[in-house]
Amino acid sequence: MKLFYFHLPTMPFIKTPPNAIPRSTLLENKSLKCGPRVTVYSVNGDEYTGEWLNNNKHGRGIQVWKKSGTIYNGEWKCGKRDGYGIYSVLVSNTKVYAKKYCGEWRNGMKQGHGTYFYHDSAVYEGEWSRDQRCGWGRMLFNCGDVYEGEWMKDKEHGLGVIQYANGNWYDGSWQEGRKSGHGKFYYHDKCQLYEGLWVKGEAKCGTLSNFGRDDSTSPTKCSIPEVKLKDMETVLQEAQSAHLDPPCKAGVSNTWPAGQMWPA
């Protein structure tokens, strides 16, 4: 009996390759900015040095705008200034940057507490909302006047006190940047105090009294006489109502539902 041996060919082991990633995807992933980076330059000359997330400036970073000569050093979120940061401008004919705003940002705008330095040496420190002074703040004007109080839409609005450089001061209500409502105005040179109603920056009706007249540098010749009215408060209220209440038209009553505007 004879035995026969057959040699079968060895089957090659084929390793299944992993799913190949397209070259375009690899290049895109390499170009995606994420995490800390060295300075990235733009075509227009702007440059940014700092952190990234999904191709957006995110974290801490410094942005330089070449054309405007401005620089921002602070926090970013999704490509916009968000958090605390300092915004500076390049001084003309120099290589020195001067602070313009330092404080809080949100969604690329001044929001929260911050200090703004104006070109005429005026300074504002206080609350901001959507790039405008809004809330409580203190403004030092270049003439030496100082206002501290409420703001709305970049104007004095609400309760506030202003101290003038000449010694006068006003303490009271404001509306759209002007004295409006009840307030007190002190005349430093005459040592007199006016207290009453203001409308669009003008004193309309109130009382004027001596306030430390003996210490006045230029007192009036005569002292203000004492008012002798049986009911001074009623007289003042009637005078003030003439400025506050809309004029009565023929055939139209002075009473009007609350919350509605008076007819033109």
mmCIF file of C-alpha atoms in Angstrom, residues 52-172:
data_model
loop_
_atom_site.group_PDB
_atom_site.id
_atom_site.type_symbol
_atom_site.label_atom_id
_atom_site.label_comp_id
_atom_site.label_asym_id
_atom_site.label_seq_id
_atom_site.Cartn_x
_atom_site.Cartn_y
_atom_site.Cartn_z
ATOM 1 C CA TRP A 52 -8.675 78.703 19.790
ATOM 2 C CA LEU A 53 -11.651 76.360 19.823
ATOM 3 C CA ASN A 54 -13.150 74.917 16.646
ATOM 4 C CA ASN A 55 -11.477 77.532 14.484
ATOM 5 C CA ASN A 56 -12.732 80.395 16.692
ATOM 6 C CA LYS A 57 -10.820 82.613 19.093
ATOM 7 C CA HIS A 58 -11.713 81.170 22.471
ATOM 8 C CA GLY A 59 -9.938 81.684 25.780
ATOM 9 C CA ARG A 60 -7.190 84.237 26.302
ATOM 10 C CA GLY A 61 -5.638 86.031 23.365
ATOM 11 C CA ILE A 62 -4.266 89.225 21.883
ATOM 12 C CA GLN A 63 -5.743 90.690 18.697
ATOM 13 C CA VAL A 64 -4.025 93.453 16.740
ATOM 14 C CA TRP A 65 -5.925 95.377 14.068
ATOM 15 C CA LYS A 66 -3.337 96.869 11.723
ATOM 16 C CA LYS A 67 -5.526 99.367 9.846
ATOM 17 C CA SER A 68 -7.128 101.007 12.895
ATOM 18 C CA GLY A 69 -4.033 100.693 15.080
ATOM 19 C CA THR A 70 -5.947 99.112 17.958
ATOM 20 C CA ILE A 71 -5.214 96.112 20.170
ATOM 21 C CA TYR A 72 -7.298 93.924 22.470
ATOM 22 C CA ASN A 73 -5.770 91.802 25.215
ATOM 23 C CA GLY A 74 -8.191 89.635 27.120
ATOM 24 C CA GLU A 75 -10.755 86.870 27.041
ATOM 25 C CA TRP A 76 -12.628 85.537 24.000
ATOM 26 C CA LYS A 77 -15.650 83.325 23.476
ATOM 27 C CA CYS A 78 -16.715 81.843 20.138
ATOM 28 C CA GLY A 79 -14.712 84.410 18.182
ATOM 29 C CA LYS A 80 -15.921 87.489 20.108
ATOM 30 C CA ARG A 81 -14.577 89.510 23.009
ATOM 31 C CA ASP A 82 -16.214 88.063 26.103
ATOM 32 C CA GLY A 83 -15.037 88.334 29.715
ATOM 33 C CA TYR A 84 -12.410 90.743 30.997
ATOM 34 C CA GLY A 85 -10.206 92.567 28.521
ATOM 35 C CA ILE A 86 -8.235 95.731 27.777
ATOM 36 C CA TYR A 87 -8.794 97.676 24.560
ATOM 37 C CA SER A 88 -6.011 100.103 23.561
ATOM 38 C CA VAL A 89 -5.322 102.480 20.679
ATOM 39 C CA LEU A 90 -2.068 103.493 19.054
ATOM 40 C CA VAL A 91 -0.989 107.058 19.875
ATOM 41 C CA SER A 92 -0.405 109.115 16.727
ATOM 42 C CA ASN A 93 3.187 109.270 15.448
ATOM 43 C CA THR A 94 4.370 106.868 18.159
ATOM 44 C CA LYS A 95 4.638 103.161 18.829
ATOM 45 C CA VAL A 96 2.933 103.488 22.198
ATOM 46 C CA TYR A 97 -0.533 102.122 22.944
ATOM 47 C CA ALA A 98 -2.862 104.040 25.273
ATOM 48 C CA LYS A 99 -5.658 102.329 27.198
ATOM 49 C CA LYS A 100 -9.128 103.136 25.925
ATOM 50 C CA TYR A 101 -11.310 100.687 27.840
ATOM 51 C CA CYS A 102 -10.590 98.106 30.486
ATOM 52 C CA GLY A 103 -13.374 96.032 31.926
ATOM 53 C CA GLU A 104 -15.990 93.440 31.120
ATOM 54 C CA TRP A 105 -17.227 92.401 27.672
ATOM 55 C CA ARG A 106 -20.023 90.243 26.370
ATOM 56 C CA ASN A 107 -20.690 89.123 22.823
ATOM 57 C CA GLY A 108 -18.124 91.597 21.475
ATOM 58 C CA MET A 109 -19.543 94.664 23.275
ATOM 59 C CA LYS A 110 -18.823 96.499 26.514
ATOM 60 C CA GLN A 111 -21.099 94.914 29.105
ATOM 61 C CA GLY A 112 -20.830 94.998 32.884
ATOM 62 C CA HIS A 113 -18.368 97.096 34.880
ATOM 63 C CA GLY A 114 -15.588 98.958 33.118
ATOM 64 C CA THR A 115 -13.552 102.144 32.779
ATOM 65 C CA TYR A 116 -13.423 104.181 29.558
ATOM 66 C CA PHE A 117 -10.778 106.828 28.836
ATOM 67 C CA TYR A 118 -11.890 109.554 26.416
ATOM 68 C CA HIS A 119 -9.525 111.421 24.099
ATOM 69 C CA ASP A 120 -10.121 114.727 25.929
ATOM 70 C CA SER A 121 -8.943 113.257 29.272
ATOM 71 C CA ALA A 122 -12.492 112.614 30.494
ATOM 72 C CA VAL A 123 -12.982 109.298 32.321
ATOM 73 C CA TYR A 124 -16.070 107.169 32.971
ATOM 74 C CA GLU A 125 -16.124 104.321 35.477
ATOM 75 C CA GLY A 126 -19.256 102.287 36.003
ATOM 76 C CA GLU A 127 -21.786 99.993 34.416
ATOM 77 C CA TRP A 128 -22.182 99.329 30.677
ATOM 78 C CA SER A 129 -24.836 97.698 28.539
ATOM 79 C CA ARG A 130 -24.402 96.946 24.825
ATOM 80 C CA ASP A 131 -21.525 99.444 24.399
ATOM 81 C CA GLN A 132 -23.409 102.245 26.203
ATOM 82 C CA ARG A 133 -23.175 103.704 29.696
ATOM 83 C CA CYS A 134 -26.124 102.191 31.552
ATOM 84 C CA GLY A 135 -26.643 101.700 35.283
ATOM 85 C CA TRP A 136 -24.634 103.361 38.042
ATOM 86 C CA GLY A 137 -21.498 105.221 37.038
ATOM 87 C CA ARG A 138 -19.121 108.075 37.735
ATOM 88 C CA MET A 139 -18.048 110.524 35.014
ATOM 89 C CA LEU A 140 -15.123 112.909 35.357
ATOM 90 C CA PHE A 141 -15.405 115.563 32.641
ATOM 91 C CA ASN A 142 -12.364 117.330 31.206
ATOM 92 C CA CYS A 143 -13.652 120.666 32.571
ATOM 93 C CA GLY A 144 -13.443 119.348 36.141
ATOM 94 C CA ASP A 145 -17.147 118.590 36.668
ATOM 95 C CA VAL A 146 -17.953 115.237 38.278
ATOM 96 C CA TYR A 147 -21.241 113.364 37.898
ATOM 97 C CA GLU A 148 -22.135 110.273 39.864
ATOM 98 C CA GLY A 149 -25.450 108.532 39.500
ATOM 99 C CA GLU A 150 -27.643 106.592 37.136
ATOM 100 C CA TRP A 151 -27.253 106.327 33.361
ATOM 101 C CA MET A 152 -29.361 104.994 30.519
ATOM 102 C CA LYS A 153 -28.539 104.822 26.807
ATOM 103 C CA ASP A 154 -25.275 106.747 27.316
ATOM 104 C CA LYS A 155 -26.973 109.702 29.093
ATOM 105 C CA GLU A 156 -27.563 110.773 32.683
ATOM 106 C CA HIS A 157 -30.966 109.326 33.541
ATOM 107 C CA GLY A 158 -32.469 108.695 36.964
ATOM 108 C CA LEU A 159 -31.029 109.957 40.248
ATOM 109 C CA GLY A 160 -27.628 111.603 40.255
ATOM 110 C CA VAL A 161 -25.350 114.244 41.749
ATOM 111 C CA ILE A 162 -23.096 116.574 39.771
ATOM 112 C CA GLN A 163 -20.344 118.614 41.384
ATOM 113 C CA TYR A 164 -19.293 121.531 39.197
ATOM 114 C CA ALA A 165 -15.738 122.806 39.065
ATOM 115 C CA ASN A 166 -16.871 126.264 40.293
ATOM 116 C CA GLY A 167 -18.293 124.784 43.514
ATOM 117 C CA ASN A 168 -21.951 124.584 42.506
ATOM 118 C CA TRP A 169 -23.730 121.237 42.761
ATOM 119 C CA TYR A 170 -27.008 119.634 41.805
ATOM 120 C CA ASP A 171 -28.632 116.658 43.495
ATOM 121 C CA GLY A 172 -31.797 115.254 42.008
#
